[in-house]
Short mmCIF file of C-alpha atoms in Angstrom, two decimals:
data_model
loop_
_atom_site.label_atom_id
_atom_site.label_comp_id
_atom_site.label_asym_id
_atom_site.label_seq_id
_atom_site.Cartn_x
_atom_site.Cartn_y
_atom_site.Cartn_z
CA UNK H 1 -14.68 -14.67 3.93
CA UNK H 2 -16.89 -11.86 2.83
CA UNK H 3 -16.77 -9.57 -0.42
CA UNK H 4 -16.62 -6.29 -0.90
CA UNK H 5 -17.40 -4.09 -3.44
CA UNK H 6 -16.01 -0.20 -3.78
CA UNK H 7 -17.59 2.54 -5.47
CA UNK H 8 -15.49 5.56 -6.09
CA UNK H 9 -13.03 5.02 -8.74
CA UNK H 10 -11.03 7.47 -11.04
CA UNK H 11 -10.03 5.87 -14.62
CA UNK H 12 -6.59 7.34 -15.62
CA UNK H 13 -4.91 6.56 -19.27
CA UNK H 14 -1.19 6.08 -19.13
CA UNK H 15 0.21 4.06 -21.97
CA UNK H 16 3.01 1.69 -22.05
CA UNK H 17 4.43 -1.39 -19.81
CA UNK H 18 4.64 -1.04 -16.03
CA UNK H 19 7.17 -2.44 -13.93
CA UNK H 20 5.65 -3.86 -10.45
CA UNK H 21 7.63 -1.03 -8.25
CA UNK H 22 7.26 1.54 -10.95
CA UNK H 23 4.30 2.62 -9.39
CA UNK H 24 4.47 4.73 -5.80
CA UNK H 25 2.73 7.36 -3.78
CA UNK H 26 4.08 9.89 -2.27
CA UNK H 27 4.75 13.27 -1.15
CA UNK H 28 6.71 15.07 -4.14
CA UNK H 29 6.00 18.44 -3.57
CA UNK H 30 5.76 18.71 -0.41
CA UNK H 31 2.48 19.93 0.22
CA UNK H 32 1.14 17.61 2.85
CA UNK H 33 -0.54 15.38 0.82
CA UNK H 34 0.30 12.20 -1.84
CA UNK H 35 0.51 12.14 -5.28
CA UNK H 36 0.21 9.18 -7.53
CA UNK H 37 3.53 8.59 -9.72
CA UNK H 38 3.78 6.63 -12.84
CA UNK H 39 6.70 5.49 -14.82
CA UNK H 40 7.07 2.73 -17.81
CA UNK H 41 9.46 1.42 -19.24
CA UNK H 42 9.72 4.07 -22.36
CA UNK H 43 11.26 6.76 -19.88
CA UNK H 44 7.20 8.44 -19.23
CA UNK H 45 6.71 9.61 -16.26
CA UNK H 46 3.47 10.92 -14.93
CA UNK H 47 2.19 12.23 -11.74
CA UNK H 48 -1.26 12.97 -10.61
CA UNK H 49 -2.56 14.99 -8.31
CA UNK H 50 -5.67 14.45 -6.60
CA UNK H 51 -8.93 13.36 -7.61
CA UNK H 52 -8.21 14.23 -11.52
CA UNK H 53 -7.54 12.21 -14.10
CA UNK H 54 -5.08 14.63 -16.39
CA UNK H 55 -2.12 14.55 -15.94
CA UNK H 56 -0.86 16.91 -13.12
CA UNK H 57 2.77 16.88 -14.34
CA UNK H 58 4.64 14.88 -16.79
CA UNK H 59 8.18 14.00 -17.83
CA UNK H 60 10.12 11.97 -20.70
CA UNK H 61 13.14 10.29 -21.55
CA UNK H 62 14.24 9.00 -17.98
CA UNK H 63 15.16 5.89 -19.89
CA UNK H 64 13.53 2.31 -18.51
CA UNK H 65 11.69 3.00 -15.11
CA UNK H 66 11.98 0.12 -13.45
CA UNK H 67 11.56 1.79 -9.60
CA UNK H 68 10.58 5.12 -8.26
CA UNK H 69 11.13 6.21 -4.48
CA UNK H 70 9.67 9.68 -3.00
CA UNK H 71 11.90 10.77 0.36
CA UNK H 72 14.84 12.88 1.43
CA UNK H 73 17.93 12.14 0.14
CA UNK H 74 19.62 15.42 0.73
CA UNK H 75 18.25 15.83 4.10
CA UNK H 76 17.75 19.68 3.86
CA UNK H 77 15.59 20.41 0.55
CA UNK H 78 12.66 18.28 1.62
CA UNK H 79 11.06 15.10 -0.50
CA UNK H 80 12.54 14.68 -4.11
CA UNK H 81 11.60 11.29 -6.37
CA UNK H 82 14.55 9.59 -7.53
CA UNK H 83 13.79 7.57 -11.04
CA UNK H 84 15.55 4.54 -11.08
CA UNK H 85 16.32 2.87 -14.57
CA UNK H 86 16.87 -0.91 -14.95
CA UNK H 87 20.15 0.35 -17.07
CA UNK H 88 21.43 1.65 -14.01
CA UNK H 89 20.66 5.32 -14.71
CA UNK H 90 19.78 7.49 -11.78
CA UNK H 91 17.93 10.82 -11.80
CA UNK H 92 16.72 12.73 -8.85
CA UNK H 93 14.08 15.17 -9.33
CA UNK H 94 12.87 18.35 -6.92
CA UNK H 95 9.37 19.13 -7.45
CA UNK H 96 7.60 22.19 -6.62
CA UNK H 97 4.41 24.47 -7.94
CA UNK H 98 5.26 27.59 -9.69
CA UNK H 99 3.20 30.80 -10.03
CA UNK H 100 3.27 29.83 -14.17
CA UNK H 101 3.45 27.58 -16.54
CA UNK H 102 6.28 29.41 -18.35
CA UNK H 103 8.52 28.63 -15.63
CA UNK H 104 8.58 25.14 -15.46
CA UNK H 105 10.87 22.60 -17.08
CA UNK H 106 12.30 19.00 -16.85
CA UNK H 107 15.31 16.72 -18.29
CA UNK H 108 14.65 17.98 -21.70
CA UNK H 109 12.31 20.41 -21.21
CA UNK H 110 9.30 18.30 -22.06
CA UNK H 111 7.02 18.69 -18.98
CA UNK H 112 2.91 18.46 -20.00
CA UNK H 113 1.49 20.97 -17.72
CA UNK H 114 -2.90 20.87 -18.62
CA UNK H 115 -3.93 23.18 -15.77
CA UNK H 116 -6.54 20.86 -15.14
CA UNK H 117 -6.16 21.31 -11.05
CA UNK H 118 -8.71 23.90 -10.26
CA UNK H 119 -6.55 25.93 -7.12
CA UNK H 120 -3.52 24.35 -7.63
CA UNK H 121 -0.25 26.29 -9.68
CA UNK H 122 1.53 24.43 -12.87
CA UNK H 123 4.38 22.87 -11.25
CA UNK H 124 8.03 22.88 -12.14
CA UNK H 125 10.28 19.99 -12.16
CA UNK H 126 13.87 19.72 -12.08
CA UNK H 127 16.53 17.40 -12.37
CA UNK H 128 19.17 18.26 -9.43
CA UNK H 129 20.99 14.99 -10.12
CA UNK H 130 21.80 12.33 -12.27
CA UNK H 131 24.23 9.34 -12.00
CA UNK H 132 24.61 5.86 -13.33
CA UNK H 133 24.66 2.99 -11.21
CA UNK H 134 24.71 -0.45 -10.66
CA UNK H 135 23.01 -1.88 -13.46
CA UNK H 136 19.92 -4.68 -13.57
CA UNK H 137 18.02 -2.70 -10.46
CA UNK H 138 14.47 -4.36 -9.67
CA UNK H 139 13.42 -2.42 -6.95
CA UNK H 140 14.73 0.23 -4.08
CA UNK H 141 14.44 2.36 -0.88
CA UNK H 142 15.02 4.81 1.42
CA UNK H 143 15.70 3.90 4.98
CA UNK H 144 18.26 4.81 7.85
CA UNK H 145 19.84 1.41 7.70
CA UNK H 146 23.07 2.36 9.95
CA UNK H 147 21.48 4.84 11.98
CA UNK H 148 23.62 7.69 11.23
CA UNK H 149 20.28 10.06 10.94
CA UNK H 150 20.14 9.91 7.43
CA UNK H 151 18.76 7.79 4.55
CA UNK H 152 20.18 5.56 2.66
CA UNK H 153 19.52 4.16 -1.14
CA UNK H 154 19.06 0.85 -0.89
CA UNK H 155 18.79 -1.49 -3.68
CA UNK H 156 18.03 -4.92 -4.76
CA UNK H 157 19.28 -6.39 -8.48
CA UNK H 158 18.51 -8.99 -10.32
CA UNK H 159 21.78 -10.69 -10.08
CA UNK H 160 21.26 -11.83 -6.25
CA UNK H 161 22.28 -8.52 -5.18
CA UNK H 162 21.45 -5.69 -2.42
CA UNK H 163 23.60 -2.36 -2.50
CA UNK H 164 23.26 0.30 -0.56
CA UNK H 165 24.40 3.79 -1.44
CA UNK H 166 24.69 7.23 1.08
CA UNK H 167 24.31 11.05 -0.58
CA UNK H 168 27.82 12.57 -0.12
CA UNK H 169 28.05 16.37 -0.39
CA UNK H 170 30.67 17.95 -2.41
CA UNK H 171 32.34 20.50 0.13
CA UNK H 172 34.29 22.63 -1.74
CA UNK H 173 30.77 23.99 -3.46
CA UNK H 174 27.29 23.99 -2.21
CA UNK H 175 24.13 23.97 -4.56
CA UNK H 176 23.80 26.25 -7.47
CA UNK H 177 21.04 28.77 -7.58
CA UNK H 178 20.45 28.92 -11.10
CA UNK H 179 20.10 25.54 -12.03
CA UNK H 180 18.97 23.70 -9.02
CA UNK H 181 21.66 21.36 -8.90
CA UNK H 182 23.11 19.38 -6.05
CA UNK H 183 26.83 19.05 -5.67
CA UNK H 184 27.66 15.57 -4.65
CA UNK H 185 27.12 11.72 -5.60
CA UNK H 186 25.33 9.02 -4.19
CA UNK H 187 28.60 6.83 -2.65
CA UNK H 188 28.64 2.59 -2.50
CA UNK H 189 28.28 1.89 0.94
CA UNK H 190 27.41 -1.56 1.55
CA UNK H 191 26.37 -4.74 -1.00
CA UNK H 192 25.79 -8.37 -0.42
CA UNK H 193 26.17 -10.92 -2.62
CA UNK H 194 23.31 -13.45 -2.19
CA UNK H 195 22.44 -17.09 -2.72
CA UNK H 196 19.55 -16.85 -4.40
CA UNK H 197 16.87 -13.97 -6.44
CA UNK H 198 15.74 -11.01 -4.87
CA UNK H 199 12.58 -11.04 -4.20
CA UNK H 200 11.93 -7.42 -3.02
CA UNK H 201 13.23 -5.75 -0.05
CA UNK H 202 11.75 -3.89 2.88
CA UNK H 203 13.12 -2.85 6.23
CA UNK H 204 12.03 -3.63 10.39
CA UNK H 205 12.63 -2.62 13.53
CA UNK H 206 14.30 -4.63 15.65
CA UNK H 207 13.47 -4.65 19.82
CA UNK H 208 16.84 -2.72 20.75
CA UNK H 209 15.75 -0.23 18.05
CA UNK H 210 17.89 -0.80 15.35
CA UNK H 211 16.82 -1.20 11.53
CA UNK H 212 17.02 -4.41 9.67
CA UNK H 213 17.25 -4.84 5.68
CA UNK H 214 14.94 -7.96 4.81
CA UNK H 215 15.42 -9.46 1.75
CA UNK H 216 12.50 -12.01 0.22
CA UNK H 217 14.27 -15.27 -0.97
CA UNK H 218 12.46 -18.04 -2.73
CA UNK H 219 10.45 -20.48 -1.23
CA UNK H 220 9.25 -17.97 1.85
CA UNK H 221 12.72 -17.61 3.32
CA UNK H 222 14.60 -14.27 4.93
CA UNK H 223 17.25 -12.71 4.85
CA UNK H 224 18.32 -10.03 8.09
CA UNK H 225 20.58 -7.84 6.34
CA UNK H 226 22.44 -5.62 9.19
CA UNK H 227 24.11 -2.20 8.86
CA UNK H 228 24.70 -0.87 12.47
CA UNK H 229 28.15 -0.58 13.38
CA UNK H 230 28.76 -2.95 16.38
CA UNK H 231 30.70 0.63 18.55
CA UNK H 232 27.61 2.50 17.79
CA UNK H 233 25.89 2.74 21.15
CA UNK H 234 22.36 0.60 22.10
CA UNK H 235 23.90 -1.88 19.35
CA UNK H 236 23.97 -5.33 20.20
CA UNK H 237 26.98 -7.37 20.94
CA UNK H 238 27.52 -10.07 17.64
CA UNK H 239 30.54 -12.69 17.06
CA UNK H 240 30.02 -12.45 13.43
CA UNK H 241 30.91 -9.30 11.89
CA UNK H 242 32.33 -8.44 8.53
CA UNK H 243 35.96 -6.49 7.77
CA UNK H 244 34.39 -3.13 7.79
CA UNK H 245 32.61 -3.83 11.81
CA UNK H 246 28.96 -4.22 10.40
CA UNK H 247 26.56 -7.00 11.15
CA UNK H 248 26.62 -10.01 8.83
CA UNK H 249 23.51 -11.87 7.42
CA UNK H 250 20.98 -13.50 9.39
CA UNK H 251 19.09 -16.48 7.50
CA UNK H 252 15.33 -17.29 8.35
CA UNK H 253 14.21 -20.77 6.88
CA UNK H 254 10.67 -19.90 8.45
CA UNK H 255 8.44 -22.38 6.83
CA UNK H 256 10.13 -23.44 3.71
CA UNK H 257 10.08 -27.02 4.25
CA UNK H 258 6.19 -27.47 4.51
CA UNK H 259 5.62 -25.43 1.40
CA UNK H 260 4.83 -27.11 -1.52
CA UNK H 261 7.35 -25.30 -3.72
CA UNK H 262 10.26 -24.51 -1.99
CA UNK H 263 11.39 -22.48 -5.16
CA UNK H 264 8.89 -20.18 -5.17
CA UNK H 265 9.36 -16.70 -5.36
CA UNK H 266 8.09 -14.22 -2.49
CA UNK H 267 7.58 -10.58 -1.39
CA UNK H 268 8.05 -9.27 2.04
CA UNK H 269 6.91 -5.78 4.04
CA UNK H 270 7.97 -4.63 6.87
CA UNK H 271 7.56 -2.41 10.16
CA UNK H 272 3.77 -2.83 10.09
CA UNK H 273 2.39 -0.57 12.29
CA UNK H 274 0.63 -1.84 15.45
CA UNK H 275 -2.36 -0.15 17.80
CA UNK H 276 -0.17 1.24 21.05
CA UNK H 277 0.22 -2.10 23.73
CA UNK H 278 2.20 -1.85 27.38
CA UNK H 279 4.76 -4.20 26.00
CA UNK H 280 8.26 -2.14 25.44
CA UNK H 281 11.31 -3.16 23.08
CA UNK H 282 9.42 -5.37 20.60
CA UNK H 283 10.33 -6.43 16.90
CA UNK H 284 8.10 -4.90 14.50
CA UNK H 285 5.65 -7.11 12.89
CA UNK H 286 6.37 -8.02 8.97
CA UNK H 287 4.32 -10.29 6.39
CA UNK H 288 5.64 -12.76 3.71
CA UNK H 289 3.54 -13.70 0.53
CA UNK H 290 4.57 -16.13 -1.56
CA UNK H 291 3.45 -16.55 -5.42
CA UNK H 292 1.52 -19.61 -4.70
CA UNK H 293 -0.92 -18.21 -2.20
CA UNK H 294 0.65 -18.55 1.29
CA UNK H 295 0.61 -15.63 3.76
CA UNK H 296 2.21 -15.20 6.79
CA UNK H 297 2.45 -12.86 9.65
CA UNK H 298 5.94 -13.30 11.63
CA UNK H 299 7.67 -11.63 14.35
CA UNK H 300 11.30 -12.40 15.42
CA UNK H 301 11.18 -15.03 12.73
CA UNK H 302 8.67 -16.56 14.94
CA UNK H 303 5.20 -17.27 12.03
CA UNK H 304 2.26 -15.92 14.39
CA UNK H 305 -0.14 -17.21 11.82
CA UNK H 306 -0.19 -18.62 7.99
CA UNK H 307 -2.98 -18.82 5.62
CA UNK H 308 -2.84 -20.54 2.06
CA UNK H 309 -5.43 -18.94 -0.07
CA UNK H 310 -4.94 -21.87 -2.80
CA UNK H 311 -5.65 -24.49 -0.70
CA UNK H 312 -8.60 -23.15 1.30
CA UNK H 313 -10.22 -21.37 -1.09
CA UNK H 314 -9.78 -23.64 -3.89
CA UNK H 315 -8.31 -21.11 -6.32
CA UNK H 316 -5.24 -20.24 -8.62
CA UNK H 317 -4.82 -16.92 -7.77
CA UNK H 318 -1.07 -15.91 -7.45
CA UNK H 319 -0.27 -13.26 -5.21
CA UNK H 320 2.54 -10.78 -6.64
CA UNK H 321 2.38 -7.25 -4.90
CA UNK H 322 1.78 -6.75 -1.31
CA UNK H 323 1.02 -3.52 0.56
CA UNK H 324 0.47 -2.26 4.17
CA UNK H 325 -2.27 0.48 4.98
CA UNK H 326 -4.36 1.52 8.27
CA UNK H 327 -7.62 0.60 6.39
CA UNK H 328 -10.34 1.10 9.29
CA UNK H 329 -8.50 3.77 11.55
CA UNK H 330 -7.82 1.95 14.71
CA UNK H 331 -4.09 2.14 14.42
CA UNK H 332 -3.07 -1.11 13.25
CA UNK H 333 -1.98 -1.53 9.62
CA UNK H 334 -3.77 -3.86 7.55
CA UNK H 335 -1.93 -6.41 5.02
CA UNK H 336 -3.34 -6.00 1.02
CA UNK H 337 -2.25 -8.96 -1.37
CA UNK H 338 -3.06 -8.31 -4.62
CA UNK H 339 -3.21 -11.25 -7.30
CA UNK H 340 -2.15 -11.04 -10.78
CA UNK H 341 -5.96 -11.49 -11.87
CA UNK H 342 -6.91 -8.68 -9.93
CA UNK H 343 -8.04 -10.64 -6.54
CA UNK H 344 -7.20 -8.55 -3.64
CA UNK H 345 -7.57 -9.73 -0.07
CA UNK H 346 -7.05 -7.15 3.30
CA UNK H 347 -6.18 -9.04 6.22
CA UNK H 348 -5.92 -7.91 9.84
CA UNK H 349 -3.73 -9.01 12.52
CA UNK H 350 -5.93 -11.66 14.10
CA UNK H 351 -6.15 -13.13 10.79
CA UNK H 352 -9.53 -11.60 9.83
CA UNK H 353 -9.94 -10.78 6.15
CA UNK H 354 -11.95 -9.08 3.52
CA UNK H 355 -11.62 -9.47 -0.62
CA UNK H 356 -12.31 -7.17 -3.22
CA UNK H 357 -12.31 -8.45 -7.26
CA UNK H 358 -11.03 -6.29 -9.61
CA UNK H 359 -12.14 -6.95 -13.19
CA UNK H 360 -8.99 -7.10 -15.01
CA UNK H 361 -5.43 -8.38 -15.02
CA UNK H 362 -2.78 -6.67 -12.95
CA UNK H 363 0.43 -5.32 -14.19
CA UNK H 364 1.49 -3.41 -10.89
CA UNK H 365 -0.52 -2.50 -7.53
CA UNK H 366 -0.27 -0.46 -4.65
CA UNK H 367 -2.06 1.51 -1.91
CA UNK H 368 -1.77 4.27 0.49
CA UNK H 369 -3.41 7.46 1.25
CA UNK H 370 -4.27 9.79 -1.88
CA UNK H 371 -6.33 12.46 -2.62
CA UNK H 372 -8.14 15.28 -1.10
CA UNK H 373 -9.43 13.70 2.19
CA UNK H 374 -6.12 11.95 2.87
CA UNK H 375 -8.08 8.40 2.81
CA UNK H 376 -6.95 5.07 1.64
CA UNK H 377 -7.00 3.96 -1.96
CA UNK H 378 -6.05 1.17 -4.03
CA UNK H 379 -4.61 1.89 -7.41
CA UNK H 380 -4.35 -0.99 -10.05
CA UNK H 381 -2.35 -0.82 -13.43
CA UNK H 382 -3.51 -2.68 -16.06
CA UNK H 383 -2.00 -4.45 -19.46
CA UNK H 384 -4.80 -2.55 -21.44
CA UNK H 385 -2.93 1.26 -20.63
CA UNK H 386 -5.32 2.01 -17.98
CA UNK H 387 -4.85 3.10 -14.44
CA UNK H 388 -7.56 2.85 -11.79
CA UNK H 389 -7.84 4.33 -8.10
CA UNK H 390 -10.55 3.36 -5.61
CA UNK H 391 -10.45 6.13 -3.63
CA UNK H 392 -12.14 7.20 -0.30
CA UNK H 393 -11.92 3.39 0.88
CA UNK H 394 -13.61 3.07 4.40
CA UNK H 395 -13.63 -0.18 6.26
CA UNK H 396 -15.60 0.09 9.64
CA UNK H 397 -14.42 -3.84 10.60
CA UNK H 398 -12.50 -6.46 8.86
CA UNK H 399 -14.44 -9.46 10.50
CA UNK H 400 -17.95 -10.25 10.29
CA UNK H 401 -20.31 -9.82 12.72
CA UNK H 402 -22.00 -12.74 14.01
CA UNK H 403 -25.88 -13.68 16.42
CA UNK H 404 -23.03 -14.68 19.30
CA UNK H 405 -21.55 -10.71 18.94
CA UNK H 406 -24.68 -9.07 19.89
CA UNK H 407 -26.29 -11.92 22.69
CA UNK H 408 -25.26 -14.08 25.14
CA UNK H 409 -23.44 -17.00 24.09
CA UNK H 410 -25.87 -19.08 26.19
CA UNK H 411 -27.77 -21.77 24.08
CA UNK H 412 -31.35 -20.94 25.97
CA UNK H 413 -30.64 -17.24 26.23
CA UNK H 414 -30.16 -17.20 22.03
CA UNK H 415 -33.29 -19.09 21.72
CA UNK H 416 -35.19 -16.76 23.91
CA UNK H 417 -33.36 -13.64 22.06
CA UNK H 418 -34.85 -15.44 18.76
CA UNK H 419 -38.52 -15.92 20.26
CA UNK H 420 -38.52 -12.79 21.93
CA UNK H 421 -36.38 -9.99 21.87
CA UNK H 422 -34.92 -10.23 18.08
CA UNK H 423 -35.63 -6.71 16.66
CA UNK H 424 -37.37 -7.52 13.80
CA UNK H 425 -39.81 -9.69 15.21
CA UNK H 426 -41.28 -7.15 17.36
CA UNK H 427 -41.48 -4.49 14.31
CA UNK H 428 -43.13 -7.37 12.52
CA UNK H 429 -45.73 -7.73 15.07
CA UNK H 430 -46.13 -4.39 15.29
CA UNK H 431 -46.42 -3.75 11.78
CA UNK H 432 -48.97 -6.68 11.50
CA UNK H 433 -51.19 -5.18 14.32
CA UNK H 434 -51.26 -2.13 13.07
CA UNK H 435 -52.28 -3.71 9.40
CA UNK H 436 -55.38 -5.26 10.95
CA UNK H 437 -56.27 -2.16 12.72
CA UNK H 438 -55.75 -0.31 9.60
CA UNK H 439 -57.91 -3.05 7.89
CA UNK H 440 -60.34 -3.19 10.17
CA UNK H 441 -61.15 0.50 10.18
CA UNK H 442 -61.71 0.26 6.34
CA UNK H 443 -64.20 -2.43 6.55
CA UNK H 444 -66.32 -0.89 9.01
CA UNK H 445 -66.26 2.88 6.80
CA UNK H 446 -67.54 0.66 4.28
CA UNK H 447 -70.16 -0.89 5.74
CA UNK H 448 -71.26 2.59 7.64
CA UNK H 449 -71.46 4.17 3.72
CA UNK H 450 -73.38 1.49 1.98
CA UNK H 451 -75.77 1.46 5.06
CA UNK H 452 -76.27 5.67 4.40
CA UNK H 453 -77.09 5.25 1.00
CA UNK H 454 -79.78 3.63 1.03
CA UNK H 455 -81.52 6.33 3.39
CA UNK H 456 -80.44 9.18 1.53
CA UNK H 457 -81.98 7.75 -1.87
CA UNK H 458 -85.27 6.64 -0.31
CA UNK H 459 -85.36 10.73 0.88
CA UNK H 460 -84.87 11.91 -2.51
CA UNK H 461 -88.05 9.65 -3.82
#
């Protein structure tokens, strides 16, 4: 496996303690591009804007951020982030630039505007709803899960727990004007009650099109958490249903029994995208990292392929935070592991892989497209109140080029490539008959002046 190293990075200060999915990028403002959003677990809330590293909006007291989202909850006024507090506290925010500072505000009016974005108006932030929730939230997000054309909130506790919650508008009044704020409340929809911790959650397609909740159990194992209504039409046909007509749980043991700690936790992604193929009405693809080190790539809780970084590479990283991102352009999304000491590996789909070492320890990690050009970028939170984004992060190919890419794989036709026709050994002879000509023309200018100098003093006696 090779190393790589990355160049452009932007240092960012943000103090306080970061929860692992209190740390997103996304569209809040609707402008076409991401923003980088921050939140710890003293209610700050930053977001920046990009390549600068002030501040391009902040907010306080939205209690303990433990998870922020970016999407559209109301399905009409565009993105908003909703600011999820391990208390259970909910606040949805609408984001937008304003024409001036003066006009901006937030839950208490304490919004940091610098005017550092050269082009770019002071933005105004405000809180359209707030409700409490189910308390001891870890993570969340926001997915059609039942396929009624809208998203859902979906959200995974620490008490072996996954709700889900739909935005219901308030009829008998629509939004107000003056103050921005939505009529309505995010309605219980859905929760299961699970065996074990919640790992994190994610969502997949399935081949007839439907979307799956997974849920990350210890030891490597899934959970198929189901939403669609069995009456709804292109869903399949299932004897187990619960009281309400939805799909019950599916289990996935996947490898569990070969690992070497069936009790460890794990993280799982989902829907990674794949280059366009002929085959029709296939799962999507999704990834499972465990703590230890193990990686794999599954489809219909079949494992393509599994790699333990522990054991092959004979170290004690422990993989915490996984993320998916198109990292050379070719239409297939990437897998990015990152370890709590900062070891971060990028593996393709054939199993190819890359690492990069980041210096420090890792609090929280994630990557997408940011900035100007729209290009991937890995952002790392540290414990020392510093936040850092390699941006502009090309990869041309995730495996390395090899003699057998370029030549025949023929054992005489290398050797002849070697003696021959390798590159370099024709510029070297090249090079090195050109040197003695060069050479060779000194000497004999040499020679021709000491011979002429002679003549021309004996003419001057």
């Amino acid at each position: 496996m090779r190393s790589i190293s990355l160049v452009e990075r932007l240092e960012l200060d943000f103090a306080g303690n970061l929860c692992r999915d209190a740390l997103c990028l996304g569209d809040v403002d609707n402008d076409g591009s991401n923003e980088l959003i921050l939140g710890n677990v003293g209610g700050q809330l930053a977001i920046f804007k990009k390549e600068v590293s002030t501040p391009w909006l902040r907010v306080s007291d939205l209690g303990m951020i433990v998870s922020l989202v970016v999407g559209n909850i109301f399905g009409e006024e565009g993105n908003s982030l909703i600011v999820i507090g391990g208390e259970g506290l909910c606040h949805i925010l609408h984001i937008e630039p304003c024409s001036s500072p003066t006009d901006s505000n937030s839950l208490k009016d304490e919004v940091s505007l610098p005017g550092a974005l050269e082009g770019v108006t002071a933005p105004r932030a405000t809180v359209v709803h707030s409700q409490r929730l189910q308390a001891n939230i870890k993570t969340a997000l926001l997915a059609d899960v039942d396929g009624d054309g809208s998203l859902e909130l979906v959200l995974g506790l620490t008490d072996c727990v996954v709700r889900t919650y739909k935005w219901v508008k308030d009829t008998r009044c629509g939004a107000d004007p003056g103050m921005g704020v939505m009529h309505g409340r995010l309605v219980a929809v859905k929760k299961w009650e699970l065996a074990m911790q919640v790992g994190a959650i994610s969502t997949n397609r399935e081949n007839n099109g439907s979307l799956v909740i997974l849920a990350a159990q210890p030891g490597g194992t899934v959970l198929h958490l189901r939403c669609w209504d069995a009456h709804l039409p292109g869903g399949p046909v299932v004897t187990n249903m619960d009281e309400d007509g939805s799909r019950s749980i599916r289990y996935e043991t996947l490898a569990s029994s070969h690992l070497r700690n069936p009790n460890i936790s794990s993280v799982i992604i989902g829907n990674i995208k794949e280059a366009a193929s002929g085959e029709e009405k296939q799962s999507s693809l999704y990834a499972v990292v465990t703590l230890d080190g193990t990686i794999m790539l599954i489809r219909d809780g079949k494992i393509l392929w599994s790699v333990h970084y522990r054991l092959s590479m004979q170290v004690d990283h422990q993989l915490f935070a996984m993320e998916k991102v198109d990292m050379t352009g070719d239409g297939n999304e990437e897998i990015l592991v990152c370890a709590w000491d900062g070891w971060t590996y990028i593996i393709d789909h054939n199993k190819q892989s890359v690492r990069f070492q980041f210096e420090e320890p890792v609090s929280a990690f994630c990557a997408g497209p940011f900035g100007s050009t729209g290009h991937p970028a890995l952002i790392y939170a540290t414990f020392t109140n510093k936040v850092y984004v390699y941006h502009n992060v090309e990869l041309y190919r995730i495996p390395t080029m090899t003699l057998e890419d370029v030549v025949p794989p023929s054992t005489v036709a290398l050797a002849s490539f070697l003696l021959y026709d390798f590159p370099l050994w024709k510029k070297q002879k090249e090079l090195e008959a050109s040197m003695r000509s060069l050479a060779l023309s000194s000497y004999t200018t040499k020679e021709e002046k000491e011979e002429e100098e002679p003549d021309s003093s004996s003419q001057e006696r």
